[in-house]
Short mmCIF file of C-alpha atoms in Angstrom, two decimals:
data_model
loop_
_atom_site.label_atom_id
_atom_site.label_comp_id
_atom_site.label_asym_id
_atom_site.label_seq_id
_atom_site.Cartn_x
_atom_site.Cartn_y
_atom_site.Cartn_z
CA UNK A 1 -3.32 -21.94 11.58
CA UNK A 2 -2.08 -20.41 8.34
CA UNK A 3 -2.76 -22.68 5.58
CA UNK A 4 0.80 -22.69 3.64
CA UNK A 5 0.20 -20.54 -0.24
CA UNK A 6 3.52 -18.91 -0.55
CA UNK A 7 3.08 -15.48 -2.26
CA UNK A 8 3.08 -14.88 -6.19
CA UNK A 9 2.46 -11.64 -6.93
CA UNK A 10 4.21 -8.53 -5.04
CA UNK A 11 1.99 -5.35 -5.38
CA UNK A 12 4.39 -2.50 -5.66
CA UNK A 13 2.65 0.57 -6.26
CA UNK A 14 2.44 3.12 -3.85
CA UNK A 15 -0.64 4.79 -2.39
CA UNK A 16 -3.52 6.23 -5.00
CA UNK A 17 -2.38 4.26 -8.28
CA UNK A 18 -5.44 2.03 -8.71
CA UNK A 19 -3.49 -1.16 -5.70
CA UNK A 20 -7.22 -1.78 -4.65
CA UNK A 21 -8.38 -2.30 -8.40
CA UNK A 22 -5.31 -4.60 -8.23
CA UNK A 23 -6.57 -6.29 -5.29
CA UNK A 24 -10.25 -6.61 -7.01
CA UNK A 25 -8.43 -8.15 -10.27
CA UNK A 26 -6.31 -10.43 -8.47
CA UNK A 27 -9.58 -11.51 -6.30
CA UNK A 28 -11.37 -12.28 -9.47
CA UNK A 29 -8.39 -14.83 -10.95
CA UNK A 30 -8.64 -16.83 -7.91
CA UNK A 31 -5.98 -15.38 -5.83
CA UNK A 32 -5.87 -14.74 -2.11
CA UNK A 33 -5.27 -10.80 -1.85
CA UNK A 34 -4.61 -8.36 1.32
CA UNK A 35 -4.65 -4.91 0.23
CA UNK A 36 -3.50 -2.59 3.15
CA UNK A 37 -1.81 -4.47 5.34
CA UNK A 38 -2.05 -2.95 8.67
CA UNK A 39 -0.64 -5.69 11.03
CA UNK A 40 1.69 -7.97 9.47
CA UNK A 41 4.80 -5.60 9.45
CA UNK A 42 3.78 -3.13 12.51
CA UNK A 43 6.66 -4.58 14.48
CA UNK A 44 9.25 -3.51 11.09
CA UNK A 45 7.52 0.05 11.16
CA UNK A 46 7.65 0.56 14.48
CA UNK A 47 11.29 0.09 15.46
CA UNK A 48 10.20 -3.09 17.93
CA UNK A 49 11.73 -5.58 15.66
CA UNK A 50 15.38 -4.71 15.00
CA UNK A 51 16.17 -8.34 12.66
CA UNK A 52 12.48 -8.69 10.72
CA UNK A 53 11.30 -11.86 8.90
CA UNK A 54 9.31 -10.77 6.32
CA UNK A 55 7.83 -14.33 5.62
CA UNK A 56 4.89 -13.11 6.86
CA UNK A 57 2.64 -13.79 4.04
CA UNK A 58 2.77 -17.82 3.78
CA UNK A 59 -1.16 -18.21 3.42
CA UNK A 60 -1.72 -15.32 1.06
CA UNK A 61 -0.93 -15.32 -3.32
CA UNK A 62 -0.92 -11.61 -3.16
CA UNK A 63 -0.50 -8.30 -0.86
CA UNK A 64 -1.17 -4.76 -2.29
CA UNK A 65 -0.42 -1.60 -1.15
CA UNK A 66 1.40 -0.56 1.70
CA UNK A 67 3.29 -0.91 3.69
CA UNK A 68 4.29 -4.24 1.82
CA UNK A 69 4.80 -1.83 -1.83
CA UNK A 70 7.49 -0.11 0.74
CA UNK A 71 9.15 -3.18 1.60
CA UNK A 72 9.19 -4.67 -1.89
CA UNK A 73 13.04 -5.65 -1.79
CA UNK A 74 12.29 -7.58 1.20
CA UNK A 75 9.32 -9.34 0.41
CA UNK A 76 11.33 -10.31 -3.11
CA UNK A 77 14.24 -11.92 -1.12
CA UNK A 78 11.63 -13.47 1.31
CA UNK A 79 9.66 -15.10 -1.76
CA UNK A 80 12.30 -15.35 -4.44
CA UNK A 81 9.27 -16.65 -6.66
CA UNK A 82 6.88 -14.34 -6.72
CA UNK A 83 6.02 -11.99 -9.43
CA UNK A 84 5.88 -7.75 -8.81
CA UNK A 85 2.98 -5.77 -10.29
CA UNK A 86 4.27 -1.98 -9.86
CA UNK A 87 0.74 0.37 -10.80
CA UNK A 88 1.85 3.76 -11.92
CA UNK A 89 -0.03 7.00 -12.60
CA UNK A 90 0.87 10.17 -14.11
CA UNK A 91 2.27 12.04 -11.41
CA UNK A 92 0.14 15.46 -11.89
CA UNK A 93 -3.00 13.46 -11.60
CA UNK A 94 -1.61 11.12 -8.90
CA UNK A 95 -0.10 14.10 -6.19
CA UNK A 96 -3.83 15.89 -6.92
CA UNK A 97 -5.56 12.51 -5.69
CA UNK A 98 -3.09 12.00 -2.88
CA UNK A 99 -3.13 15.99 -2.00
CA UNK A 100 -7.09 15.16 -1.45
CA UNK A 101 -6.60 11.70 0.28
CA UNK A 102 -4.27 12.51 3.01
CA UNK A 103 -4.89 16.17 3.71
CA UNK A 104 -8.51 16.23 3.41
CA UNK A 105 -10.49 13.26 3.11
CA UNK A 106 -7.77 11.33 6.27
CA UNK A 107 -5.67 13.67 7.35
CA UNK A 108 -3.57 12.76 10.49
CA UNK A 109 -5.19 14.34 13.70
CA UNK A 110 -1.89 16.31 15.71
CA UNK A 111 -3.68 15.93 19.36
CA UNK A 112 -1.28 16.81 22.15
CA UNK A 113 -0.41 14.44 24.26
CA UNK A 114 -1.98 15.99 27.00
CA UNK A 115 -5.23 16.68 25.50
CA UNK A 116 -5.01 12.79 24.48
CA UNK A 117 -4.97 11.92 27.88
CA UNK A 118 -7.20 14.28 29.11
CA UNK A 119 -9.77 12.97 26.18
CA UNK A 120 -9.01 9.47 26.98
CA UNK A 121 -10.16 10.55 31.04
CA UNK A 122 -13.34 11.34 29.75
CA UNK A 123 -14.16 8.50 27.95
CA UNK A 124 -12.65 9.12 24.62
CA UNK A 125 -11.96 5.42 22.77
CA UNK A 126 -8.20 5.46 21.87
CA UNK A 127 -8.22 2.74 19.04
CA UNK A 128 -8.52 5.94 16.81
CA UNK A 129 -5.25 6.82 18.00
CA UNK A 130 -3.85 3.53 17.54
CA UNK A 131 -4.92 3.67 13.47
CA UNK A 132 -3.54 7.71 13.17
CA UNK A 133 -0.19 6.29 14.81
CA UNK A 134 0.34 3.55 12.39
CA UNK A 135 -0.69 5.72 9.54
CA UNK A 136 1.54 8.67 10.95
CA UNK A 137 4.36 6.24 10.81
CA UNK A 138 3.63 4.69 7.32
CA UNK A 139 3.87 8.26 5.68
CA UNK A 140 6.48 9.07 7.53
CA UNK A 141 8.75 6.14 6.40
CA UNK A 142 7.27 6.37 2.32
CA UNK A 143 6.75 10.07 2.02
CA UNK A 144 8.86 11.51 4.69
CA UNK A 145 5.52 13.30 6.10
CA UNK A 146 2.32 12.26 7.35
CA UNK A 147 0.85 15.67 5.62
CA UNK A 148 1.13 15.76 1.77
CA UNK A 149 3.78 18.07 0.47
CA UNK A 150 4.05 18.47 -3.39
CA UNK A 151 7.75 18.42 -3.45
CA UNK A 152 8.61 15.99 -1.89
CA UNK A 153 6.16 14.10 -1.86
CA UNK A 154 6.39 14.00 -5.39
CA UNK A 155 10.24 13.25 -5.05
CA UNK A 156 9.34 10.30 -3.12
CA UNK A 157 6.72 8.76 -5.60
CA UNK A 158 9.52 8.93 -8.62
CA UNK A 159 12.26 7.38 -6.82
CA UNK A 160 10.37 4.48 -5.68
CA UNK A 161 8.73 3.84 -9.11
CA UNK A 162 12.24 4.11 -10.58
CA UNK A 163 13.69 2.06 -7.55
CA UNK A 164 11.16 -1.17 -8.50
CA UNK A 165 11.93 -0.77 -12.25
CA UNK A 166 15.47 -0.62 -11.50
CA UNK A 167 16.09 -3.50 -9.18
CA UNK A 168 13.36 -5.91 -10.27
CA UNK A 169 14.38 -8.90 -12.82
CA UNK A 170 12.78 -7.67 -15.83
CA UNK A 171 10.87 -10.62 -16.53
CA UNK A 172 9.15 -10.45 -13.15
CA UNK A 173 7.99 -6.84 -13.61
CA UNK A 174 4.82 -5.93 -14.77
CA UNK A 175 4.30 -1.24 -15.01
CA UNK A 176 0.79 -1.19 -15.36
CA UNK A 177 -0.92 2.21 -15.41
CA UNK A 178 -5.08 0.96 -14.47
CA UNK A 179 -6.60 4.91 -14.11
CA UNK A 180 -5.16 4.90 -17.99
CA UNK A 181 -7.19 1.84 -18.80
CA UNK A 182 -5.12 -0.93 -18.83
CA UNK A 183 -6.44 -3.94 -17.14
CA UNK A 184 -6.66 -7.74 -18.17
CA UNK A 185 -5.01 -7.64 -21.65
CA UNK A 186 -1.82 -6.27 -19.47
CA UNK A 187 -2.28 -8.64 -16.29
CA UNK A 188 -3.50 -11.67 -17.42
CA UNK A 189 -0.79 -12.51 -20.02
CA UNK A 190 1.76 -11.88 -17.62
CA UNK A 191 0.16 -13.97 -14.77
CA UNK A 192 -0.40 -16.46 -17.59
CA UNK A 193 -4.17 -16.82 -16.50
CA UNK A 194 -6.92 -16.58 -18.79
CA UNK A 195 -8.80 -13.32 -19.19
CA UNK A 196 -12.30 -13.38 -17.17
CA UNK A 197 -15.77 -12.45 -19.01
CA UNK A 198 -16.21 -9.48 -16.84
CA UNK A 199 -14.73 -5.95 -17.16
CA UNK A 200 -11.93 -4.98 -15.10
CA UNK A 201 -12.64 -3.88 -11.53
CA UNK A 202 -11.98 -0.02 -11.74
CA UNK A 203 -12.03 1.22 -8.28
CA UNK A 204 -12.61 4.44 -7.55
CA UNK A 205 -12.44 4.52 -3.97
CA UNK A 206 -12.23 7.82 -1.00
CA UNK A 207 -11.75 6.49 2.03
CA UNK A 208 -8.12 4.99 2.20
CA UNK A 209 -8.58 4.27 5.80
CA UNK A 210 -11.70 2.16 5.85
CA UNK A 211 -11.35 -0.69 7.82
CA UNK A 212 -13.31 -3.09 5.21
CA UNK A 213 -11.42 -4.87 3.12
CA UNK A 214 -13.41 -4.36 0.13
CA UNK A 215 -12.47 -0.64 0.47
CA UNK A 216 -8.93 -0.72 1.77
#
């Protein structure tokens, strides 16, 4: 069974703003981290579970990314203690990363369904499918698209930065902006842990969708 932690720190920042650096920091302090959650809250994304618990995290100290940066009002009710670390990046520099991510380097397949099936008939794997789905649905419900549009996809990425700033107890936020070189002098204080002799994990990651952990 799950082994009771309770979660402390809330990772809040969307897609491309240094979350698995995050993840690698909080890692290195001691703390048990998920970064890309791609089970936990299915049933929420899906439409299976109309009345979610979102105490879903009990044997973690940190999540990261999304779909739990989407849900951040939720997981704060669900763990009234816990602390939220929104990571931020100027938004030129972050649509041009996420322009890359999700349109080139894992863009969204759009396979009929009846060449799915007829695939599947001769002997195509469908966990693929099952992975493009859930992603398909996680842009839809952050970005409004699973294909990156600069509009509105940049629309999206202010609102929800000024949606955690706005709603989140001040002295429970941290804005911390990693690809501009903050790290450990801005964390550690804040988590009131002491700084670790070794630099800050800058990760500088391309595949989004990797299943290992260490990737995200």
């Amino acid at each position: 069974g799950r082994v009771a932690r309770m979660l402390k720190v809330i990772g809040a920042g969307l897609s491309r703003t240094g979350t698995n650096s995050l993840h690698l920091a909080l890692e290195a302090l001691g703390l048990r981290s998920l970064h890309f959650d791609r089970a936990r809250l299915n049933d929420v994304l899906d439409g299976t579970n109309p009345k979610p618990d979102f105490r879903v995290y009990d044997d973690l100290d940190a999540v990261v990314d999304l779909p739990g940066a989407y849900f951040y009002p939720e997981l704060l009710r669900a763990y009234p203690e816990s602390a939220v670390v929104l990571t931020v990046r100027e938004v030129e520099s972050w649509w041009r990363s996420i322009e890359v991510h999700f349109n080139v380097v894992a863009p969204i397949p759009e396979y009929p369904r009846m060449l799915r099936r007829a695939l599947n008939k001769l002997g195509w794997s469908g966990k693929h499918d099952a992975i493009d789905d859930f992603r398909r649905r996680l842009r839809n419900h952050v970005y409004g698209s699973p294909v990156a549009q600069e509009f509105m996809y940049k629309k999206k990425y202010r609102q929800h930065n000024e949606h955690v700033i706005a709603t989140t107890p001040p002295e429970r936020l941290l804005v911390m902006d990693i690809s501009a070189g903050e790290g450990w002098d801005k964390l550690c204080p804040f988590l009131q842990r002491a700084i670790p002799n070794a630099p800050f994990p800058h990760s500088h990651q391309t595949d989004y969708d990797n299943p290992a952990p260490w990737v995200g």
